[in-house]
PDB file of C-alpha atoms and ligand atoms in Angstrom:
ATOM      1  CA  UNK A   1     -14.413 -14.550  -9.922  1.00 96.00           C
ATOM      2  CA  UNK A   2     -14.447 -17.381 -11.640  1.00 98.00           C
ATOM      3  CA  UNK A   3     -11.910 -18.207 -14.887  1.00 98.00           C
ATOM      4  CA  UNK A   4     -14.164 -18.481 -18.183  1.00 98.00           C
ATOM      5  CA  UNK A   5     -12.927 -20.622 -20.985  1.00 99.00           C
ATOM      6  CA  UNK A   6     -14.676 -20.492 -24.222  1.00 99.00           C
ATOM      7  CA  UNK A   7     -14.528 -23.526 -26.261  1.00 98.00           C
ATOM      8  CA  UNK A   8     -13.640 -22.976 -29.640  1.00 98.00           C
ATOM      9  CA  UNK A   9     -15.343 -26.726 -30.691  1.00 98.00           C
ATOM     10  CA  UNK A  10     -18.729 -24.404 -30.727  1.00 98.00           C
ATOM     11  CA  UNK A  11     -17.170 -21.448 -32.404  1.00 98.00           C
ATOM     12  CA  UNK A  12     -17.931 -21.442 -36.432  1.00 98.00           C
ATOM     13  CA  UNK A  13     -14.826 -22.481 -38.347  1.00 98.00           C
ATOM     14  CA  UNK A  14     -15.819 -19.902 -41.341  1.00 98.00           C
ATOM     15  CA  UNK A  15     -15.206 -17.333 -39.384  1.00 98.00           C
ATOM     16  CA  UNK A  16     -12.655 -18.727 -36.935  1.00 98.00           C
ATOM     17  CA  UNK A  17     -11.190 -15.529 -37.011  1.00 98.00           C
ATOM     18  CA  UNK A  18     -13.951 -13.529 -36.224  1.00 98.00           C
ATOM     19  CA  UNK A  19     -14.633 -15.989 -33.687  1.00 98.00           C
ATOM     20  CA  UNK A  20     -11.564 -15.394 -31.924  1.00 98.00           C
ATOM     21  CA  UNK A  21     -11.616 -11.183 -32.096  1.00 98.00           C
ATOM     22  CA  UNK A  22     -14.781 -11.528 -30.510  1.00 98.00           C
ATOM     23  CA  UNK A  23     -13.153 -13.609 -27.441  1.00 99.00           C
ATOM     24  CA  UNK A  24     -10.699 -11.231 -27.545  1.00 98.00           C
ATOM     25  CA  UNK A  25     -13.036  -8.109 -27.138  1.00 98.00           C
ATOM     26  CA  UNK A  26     -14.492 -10.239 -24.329  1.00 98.00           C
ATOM     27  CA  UNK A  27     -13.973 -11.012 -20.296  1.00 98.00           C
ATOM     28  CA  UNK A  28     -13.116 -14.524 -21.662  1.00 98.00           C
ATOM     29  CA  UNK A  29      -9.743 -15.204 -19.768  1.00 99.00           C
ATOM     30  CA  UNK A  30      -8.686 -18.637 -21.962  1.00 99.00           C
ATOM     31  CA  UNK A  31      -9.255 -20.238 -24.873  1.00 99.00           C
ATOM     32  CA  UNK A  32      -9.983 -24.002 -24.565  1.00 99.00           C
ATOM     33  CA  UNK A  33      -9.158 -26.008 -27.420  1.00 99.00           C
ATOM     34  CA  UNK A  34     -10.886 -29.226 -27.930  1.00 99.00           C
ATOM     35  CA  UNK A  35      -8.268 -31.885 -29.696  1.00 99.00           C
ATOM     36  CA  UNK A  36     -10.212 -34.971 -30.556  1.00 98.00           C
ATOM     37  CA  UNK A  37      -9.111 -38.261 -32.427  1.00 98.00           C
ATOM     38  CA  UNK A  38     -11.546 -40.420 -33.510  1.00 98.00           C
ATOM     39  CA  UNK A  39     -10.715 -43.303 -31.109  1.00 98.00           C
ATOM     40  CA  UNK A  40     -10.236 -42.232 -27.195  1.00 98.00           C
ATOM     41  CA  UNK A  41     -13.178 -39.920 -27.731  1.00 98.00           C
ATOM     42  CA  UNK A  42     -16.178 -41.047 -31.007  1.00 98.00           C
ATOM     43  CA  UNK A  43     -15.513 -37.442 -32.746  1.00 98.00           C
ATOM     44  CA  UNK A  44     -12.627 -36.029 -34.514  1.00 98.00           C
ATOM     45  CA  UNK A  45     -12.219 -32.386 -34.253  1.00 98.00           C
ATOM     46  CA  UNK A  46      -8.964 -30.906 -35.561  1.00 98.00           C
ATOM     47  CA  UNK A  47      -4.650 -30.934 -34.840  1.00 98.00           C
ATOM     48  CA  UNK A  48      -1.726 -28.824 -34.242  1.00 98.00           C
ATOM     49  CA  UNK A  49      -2.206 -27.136 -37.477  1.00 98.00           C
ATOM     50  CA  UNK A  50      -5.369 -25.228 -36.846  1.00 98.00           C
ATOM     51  CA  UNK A  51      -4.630 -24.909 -33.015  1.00 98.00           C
ATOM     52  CA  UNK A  52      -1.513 -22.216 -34.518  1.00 98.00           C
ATOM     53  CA  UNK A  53      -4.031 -20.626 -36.262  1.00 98.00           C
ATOM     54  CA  UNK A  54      -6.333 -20.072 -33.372  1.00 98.00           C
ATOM     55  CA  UNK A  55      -3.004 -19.415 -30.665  1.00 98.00           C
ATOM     56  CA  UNK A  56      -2.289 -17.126 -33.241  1.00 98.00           C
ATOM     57  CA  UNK A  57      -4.823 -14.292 -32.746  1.00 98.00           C
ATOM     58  CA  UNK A  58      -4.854 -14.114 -29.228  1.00 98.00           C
ATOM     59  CA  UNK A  59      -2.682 -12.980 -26.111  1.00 98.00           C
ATOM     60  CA  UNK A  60      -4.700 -14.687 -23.877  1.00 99.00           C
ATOM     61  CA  UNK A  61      -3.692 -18.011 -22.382  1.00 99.00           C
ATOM     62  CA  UNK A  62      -4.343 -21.124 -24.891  1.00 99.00           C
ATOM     63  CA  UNK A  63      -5.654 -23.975 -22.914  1.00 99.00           C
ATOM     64  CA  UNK A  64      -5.599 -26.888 -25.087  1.00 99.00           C
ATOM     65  CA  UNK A  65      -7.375 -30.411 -24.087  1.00 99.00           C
ATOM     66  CA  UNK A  66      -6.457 -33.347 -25.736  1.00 99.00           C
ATOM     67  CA  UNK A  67      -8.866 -36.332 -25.767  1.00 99.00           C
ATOM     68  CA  UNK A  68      -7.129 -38.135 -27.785  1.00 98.00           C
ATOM     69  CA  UNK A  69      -4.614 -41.642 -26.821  1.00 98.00           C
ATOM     70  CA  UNK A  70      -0.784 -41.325 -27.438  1.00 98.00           C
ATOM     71  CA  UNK A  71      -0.509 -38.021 -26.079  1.00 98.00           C
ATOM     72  CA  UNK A  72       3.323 -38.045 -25.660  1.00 98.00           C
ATOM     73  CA  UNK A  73       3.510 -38.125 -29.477  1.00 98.00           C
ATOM     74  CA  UNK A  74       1.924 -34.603 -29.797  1.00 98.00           C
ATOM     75  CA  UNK A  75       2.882 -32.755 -27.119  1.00 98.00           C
ATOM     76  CA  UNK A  76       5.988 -31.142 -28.847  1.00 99.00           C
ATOM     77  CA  UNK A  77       3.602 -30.393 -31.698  1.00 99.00           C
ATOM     78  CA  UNK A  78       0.789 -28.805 -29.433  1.00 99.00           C
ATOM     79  CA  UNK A  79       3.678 -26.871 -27.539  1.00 99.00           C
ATOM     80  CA  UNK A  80       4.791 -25.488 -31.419  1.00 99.00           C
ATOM     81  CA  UNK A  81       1.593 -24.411 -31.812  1.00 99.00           C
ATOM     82  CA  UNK A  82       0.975 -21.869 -29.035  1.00 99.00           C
ATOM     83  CA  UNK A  83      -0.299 -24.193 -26.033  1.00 99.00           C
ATOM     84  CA  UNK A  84       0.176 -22.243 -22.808  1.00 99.00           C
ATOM     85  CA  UNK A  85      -1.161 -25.420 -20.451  1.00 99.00           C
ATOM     86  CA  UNK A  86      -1.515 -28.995 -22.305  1.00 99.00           C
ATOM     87  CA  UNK A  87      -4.370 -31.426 -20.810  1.00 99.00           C
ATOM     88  CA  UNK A  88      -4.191 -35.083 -21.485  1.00 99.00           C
ATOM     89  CA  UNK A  89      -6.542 -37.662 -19.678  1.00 99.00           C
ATOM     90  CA  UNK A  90      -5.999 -39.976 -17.223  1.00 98.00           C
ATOM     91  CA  UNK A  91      -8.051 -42.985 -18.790  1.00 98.00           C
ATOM     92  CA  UNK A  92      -5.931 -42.976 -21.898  1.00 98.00           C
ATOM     93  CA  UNK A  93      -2.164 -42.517 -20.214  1.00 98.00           C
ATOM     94  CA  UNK A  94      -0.869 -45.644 -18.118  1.00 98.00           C
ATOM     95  CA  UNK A  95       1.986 -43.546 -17.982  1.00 98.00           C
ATOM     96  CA  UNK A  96       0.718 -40.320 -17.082  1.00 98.00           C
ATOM     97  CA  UNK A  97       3.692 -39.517 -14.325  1.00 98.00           C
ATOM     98  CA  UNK A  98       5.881 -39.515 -17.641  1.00 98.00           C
ATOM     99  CA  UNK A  99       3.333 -37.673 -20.143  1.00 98.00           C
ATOM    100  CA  UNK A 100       3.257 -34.749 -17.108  1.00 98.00           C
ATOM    101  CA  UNK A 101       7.268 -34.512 -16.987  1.00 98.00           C
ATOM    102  CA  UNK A 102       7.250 -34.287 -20.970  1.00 99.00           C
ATOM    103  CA  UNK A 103       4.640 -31.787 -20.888  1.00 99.00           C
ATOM    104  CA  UNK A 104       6.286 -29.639 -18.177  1.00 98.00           C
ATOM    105  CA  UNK A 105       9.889 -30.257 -19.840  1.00 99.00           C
ATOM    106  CA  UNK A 106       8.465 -28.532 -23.012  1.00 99.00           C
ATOM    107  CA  UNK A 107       7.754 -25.447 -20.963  1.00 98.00           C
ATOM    108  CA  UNK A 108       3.396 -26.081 -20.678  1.00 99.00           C
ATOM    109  CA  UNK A 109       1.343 -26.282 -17.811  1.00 99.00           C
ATOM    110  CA  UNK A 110       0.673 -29.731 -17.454  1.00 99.00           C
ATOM    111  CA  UNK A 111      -3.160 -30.802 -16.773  1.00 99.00           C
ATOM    112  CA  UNK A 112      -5.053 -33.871 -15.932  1.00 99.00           C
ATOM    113  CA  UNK A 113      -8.754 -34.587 -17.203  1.00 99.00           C
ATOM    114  CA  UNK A 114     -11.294 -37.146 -15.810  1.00 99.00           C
ATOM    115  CA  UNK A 115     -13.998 -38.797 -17.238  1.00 98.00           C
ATOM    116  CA  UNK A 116     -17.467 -38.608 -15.205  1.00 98.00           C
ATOM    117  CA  UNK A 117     -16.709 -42.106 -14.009  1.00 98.00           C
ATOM    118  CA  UNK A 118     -13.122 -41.652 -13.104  1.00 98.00           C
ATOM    119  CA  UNK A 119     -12.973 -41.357  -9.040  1.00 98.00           C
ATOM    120  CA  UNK A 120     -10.687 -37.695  -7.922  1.00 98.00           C
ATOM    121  CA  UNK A 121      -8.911 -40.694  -5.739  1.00 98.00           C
ATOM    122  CA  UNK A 122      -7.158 -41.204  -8.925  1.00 98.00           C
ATOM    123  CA  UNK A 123      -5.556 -38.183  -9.254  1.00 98.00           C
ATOM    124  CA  UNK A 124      -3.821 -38.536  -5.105  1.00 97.00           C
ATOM    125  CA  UNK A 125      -0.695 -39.020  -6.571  1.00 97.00           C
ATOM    126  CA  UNK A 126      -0.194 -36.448  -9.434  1.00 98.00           C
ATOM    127  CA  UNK A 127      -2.263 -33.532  -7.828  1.00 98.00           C
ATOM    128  CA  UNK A 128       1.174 -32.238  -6.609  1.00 98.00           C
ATOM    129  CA  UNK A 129       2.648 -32.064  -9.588  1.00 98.00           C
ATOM    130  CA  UNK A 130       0.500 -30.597 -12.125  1.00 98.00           C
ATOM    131  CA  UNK A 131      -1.420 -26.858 -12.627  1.00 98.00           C
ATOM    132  CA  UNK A 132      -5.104 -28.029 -13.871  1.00 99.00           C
ATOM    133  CA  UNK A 133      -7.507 -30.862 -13.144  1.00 98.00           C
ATOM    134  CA  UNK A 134     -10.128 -30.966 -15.659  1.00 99.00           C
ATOM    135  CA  UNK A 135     -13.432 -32.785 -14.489  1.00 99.00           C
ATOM    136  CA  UNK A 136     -15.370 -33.946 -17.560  1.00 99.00           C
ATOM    137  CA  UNK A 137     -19.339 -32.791 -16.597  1.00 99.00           C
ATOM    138  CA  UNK A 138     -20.321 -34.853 -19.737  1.00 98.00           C
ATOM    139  CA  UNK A 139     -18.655 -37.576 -21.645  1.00 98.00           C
ATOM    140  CA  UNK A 140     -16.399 -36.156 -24.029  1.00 98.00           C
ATOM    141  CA  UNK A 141     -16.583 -36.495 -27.658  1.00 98.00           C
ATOM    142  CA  UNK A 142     -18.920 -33.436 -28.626  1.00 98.00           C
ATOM    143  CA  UNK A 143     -20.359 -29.920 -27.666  1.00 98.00           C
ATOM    144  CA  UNK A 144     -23.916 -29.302 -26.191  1.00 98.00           C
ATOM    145  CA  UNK A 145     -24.833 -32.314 -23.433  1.00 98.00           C
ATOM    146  CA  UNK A 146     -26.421 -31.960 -20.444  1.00 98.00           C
ATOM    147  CA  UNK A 147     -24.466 -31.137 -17.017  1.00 98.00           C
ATOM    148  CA  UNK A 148     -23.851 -34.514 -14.730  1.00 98.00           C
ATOM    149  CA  UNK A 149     -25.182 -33.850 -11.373  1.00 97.00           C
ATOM    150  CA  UNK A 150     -23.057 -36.393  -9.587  1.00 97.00           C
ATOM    151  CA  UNK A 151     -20.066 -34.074 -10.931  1.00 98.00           C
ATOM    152  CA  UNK A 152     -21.190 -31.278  -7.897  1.00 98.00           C
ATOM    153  CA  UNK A 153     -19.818 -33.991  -5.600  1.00 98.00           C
ATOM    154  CA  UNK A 154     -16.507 -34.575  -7.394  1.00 98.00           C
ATOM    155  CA  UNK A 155     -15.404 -31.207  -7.982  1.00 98.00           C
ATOM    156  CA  UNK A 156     -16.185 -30.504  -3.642  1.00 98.00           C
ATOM    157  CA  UNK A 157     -13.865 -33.536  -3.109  1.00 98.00           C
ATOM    158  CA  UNK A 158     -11.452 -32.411  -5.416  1.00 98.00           C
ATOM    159  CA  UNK A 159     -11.514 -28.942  -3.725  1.00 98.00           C
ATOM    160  CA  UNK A 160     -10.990 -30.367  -0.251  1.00 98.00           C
ATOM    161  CA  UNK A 161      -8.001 -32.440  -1.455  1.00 98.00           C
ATOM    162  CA  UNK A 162      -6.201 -29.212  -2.913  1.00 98.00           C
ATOM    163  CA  UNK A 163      -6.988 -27.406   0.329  1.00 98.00           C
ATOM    164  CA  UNK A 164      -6.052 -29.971   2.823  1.00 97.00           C
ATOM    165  CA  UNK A 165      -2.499 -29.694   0.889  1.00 96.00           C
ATOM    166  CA  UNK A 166      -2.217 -25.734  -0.131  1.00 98.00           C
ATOM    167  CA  UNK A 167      -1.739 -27.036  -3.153  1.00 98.00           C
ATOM    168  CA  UNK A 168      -1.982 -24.277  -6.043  1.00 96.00           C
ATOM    169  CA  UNK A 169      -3.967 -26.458  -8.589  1.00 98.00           C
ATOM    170  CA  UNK A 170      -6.680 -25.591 -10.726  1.00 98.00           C
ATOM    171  CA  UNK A 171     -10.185 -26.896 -10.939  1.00 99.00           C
ATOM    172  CA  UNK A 172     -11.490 -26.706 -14.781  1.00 99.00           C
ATOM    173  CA  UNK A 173     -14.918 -28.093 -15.119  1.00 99.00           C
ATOM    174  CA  UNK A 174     -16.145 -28.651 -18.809  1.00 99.00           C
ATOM    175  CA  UNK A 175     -18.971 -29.879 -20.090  1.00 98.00           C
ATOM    176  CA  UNK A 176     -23.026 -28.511 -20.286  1.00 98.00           C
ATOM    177  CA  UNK A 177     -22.141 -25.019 -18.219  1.00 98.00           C
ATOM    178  CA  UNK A 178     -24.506 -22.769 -18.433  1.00 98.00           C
ATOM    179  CA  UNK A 179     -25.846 -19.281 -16.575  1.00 98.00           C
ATOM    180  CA  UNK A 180     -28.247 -21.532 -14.819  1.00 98.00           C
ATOM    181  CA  UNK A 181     -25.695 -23.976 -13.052  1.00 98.00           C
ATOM    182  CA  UNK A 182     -22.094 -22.015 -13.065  1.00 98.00           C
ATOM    183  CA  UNK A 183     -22.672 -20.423  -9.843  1.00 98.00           C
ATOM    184  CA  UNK A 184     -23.201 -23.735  -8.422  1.00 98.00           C
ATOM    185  CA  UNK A 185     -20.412 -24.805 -10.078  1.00 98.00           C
ATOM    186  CA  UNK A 186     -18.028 -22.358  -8.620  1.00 98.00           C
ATOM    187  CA  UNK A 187     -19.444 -22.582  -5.339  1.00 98.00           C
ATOM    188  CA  UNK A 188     -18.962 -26.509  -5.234  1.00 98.00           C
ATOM    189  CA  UNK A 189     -14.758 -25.181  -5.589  1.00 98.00           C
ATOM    190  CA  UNK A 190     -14.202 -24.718  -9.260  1.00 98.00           C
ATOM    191  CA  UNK A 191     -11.863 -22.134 -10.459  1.00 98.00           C
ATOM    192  CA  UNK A 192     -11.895 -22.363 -14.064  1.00 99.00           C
ATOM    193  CA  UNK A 193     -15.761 -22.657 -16.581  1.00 98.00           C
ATOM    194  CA  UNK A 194     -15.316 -24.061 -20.093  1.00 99.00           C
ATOM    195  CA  UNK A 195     -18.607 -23.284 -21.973  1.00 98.00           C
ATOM    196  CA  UNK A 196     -19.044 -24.077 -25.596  1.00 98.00           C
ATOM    197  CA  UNK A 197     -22.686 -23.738 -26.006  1.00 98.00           C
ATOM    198  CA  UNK A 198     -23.137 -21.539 -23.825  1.00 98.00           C
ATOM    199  CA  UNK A 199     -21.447 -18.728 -25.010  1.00 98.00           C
ATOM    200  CA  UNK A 200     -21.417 -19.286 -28.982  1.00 98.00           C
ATOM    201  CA  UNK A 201     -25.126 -20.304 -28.972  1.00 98.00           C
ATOM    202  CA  UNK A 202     -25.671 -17.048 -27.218  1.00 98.00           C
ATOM    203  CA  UNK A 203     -26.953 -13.873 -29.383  1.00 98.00           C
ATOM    204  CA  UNK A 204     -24.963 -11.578 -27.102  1.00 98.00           C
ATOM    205  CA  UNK A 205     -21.496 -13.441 -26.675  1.00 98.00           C
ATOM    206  CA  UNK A 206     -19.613 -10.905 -25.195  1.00 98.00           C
ATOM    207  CA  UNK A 207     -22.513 -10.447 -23.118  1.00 98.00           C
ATOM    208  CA  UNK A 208     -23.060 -14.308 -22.490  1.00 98.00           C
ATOM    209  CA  UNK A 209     -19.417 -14.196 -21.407  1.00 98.00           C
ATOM    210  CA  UNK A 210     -19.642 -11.279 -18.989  1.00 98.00           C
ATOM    211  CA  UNK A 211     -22.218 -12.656 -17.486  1.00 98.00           C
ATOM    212  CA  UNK A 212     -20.886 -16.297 -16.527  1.00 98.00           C
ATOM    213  CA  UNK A 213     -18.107 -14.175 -15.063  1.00 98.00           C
ATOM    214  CA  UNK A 214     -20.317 -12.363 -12.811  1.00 97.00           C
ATOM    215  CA  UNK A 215     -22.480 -15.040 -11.397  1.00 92.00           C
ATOM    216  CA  UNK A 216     -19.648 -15.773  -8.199  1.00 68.00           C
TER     217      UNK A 216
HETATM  218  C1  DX5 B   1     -16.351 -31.966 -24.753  1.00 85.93           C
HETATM  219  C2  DX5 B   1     -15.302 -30.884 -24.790  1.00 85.93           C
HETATM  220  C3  DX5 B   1     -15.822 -29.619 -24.246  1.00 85.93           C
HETATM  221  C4  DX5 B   1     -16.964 -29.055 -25.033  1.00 85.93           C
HETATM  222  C5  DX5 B   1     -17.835 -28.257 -24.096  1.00 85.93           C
HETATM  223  O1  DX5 B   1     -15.794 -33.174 -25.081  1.00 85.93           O
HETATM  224  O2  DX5 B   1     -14.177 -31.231 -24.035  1.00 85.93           O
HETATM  225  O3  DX5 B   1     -14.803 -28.648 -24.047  1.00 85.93           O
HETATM  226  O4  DX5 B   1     -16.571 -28.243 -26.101  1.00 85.93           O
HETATM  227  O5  DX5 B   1     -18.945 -27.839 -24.783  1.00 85.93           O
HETATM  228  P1  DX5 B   1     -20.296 -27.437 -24.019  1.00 85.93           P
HETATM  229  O6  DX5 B   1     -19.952 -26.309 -23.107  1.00 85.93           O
HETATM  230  O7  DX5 B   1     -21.206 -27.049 -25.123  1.00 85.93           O
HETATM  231  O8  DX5 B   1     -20.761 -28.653 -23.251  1.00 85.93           O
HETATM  232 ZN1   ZN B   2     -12.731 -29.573 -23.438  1.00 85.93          ZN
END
């Protein structure tokens, strides 16, 4: 069965803590928590600060994805604020062998996102040493876009990479999930479903949720 991650970007910030009880009452297995800053990615979401409050309701495991550049300057901050595994992306770290080691010496899971244009050649060199890939399905920056097709194709390479090494990696895929193309999804190789949309769009969350879980 597939992982289901809920992103909070969709949930409604007036009740943020209702929000989170219901994800709580939920099969949801993570939260995934969208950082954004206004210049890797055109949208600015929200920091550490609000991140604690969210971390704060939950037992569940806080999955927190930054798209934002500099990422080495909030890790300690993201770490303070209840991040289990900390994501930062590949197009914005030239130094990303370095942002990994900081992330993992602060006691996170350390995760790598691509864009939908970055090759999973990129990542031949880090896979080893990190817990999560992230493959963008949409160009970050906001909530609601369609699915990329061509993304199918990357997550199967990505999956054959892992194998060919045992390695114990995750594949995250965020961006336009939905009940019509998760089981495709999970049946290209991916482990973990972020759904925004999706699931706070939904009438029946809980249900929603339940029901991305089943579809393997
Ligand atoms: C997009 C974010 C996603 C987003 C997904 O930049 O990284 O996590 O919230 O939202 P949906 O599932 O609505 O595409
Ligand atoms: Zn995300």
């Amino acid at each position: 069965m597939p992982i289901i991650a809920p992103s909070l970007l969709s949930a409604n910030f007036l009740q943020l803590q209702q929000d989170c009880d219901m994800l709580n009452n939920s099969a949801a297995d993570w939260f995934h928590i969208d950082i954004m800053d206004g210049s890797f990615v055109p949208n600015i979401s929200f920091g550490p600060m609000v991140t604690k409050f969210i971390t704060s309701t939950t037992k569940k495991y806080c999955d927190v994805h930054l798209m934002i550049e500099n990422p080495d300057k909030y890790a300690e901050a993201f770490r303070d604020a209840g991040a289990n595994n900390l994501t930062v992306h590949i197009e914005a770290c030239p130094h990303l062998h370095r942002n990994i080691q900081q992330i993992k010496t602060l006691g996170m899971h350390a995760g790598v996102a691509i864009n939908p244009h970055t090759p999973v050649n990129a990542l031949a060199d880090i896979l080893a040493d990190i817990d999560v890939v992230c493959v963008m399905s949409v160009n970050p920056g906001f909530g609601g876009q369609s699915f990329i097709a061509h993304t199918l194709h990357k997550i199967k390479q990505l999956r054959q990479m892992i194998d060919e090494h045992s390695l114990s990696v995750k594949i995250e895929v965020d961006g336009g999930v939905t009940l019509q193309n998760a089981k495709s999804i999970v049946d290209a190789g991916a482990h973990v479903l972020v759904a925004g949309n999706t699931v706070f769009k939904a009438t029946d969350k809980v249900g929603m949720i339940g029901a991305l879980k089943g579809i393997a």
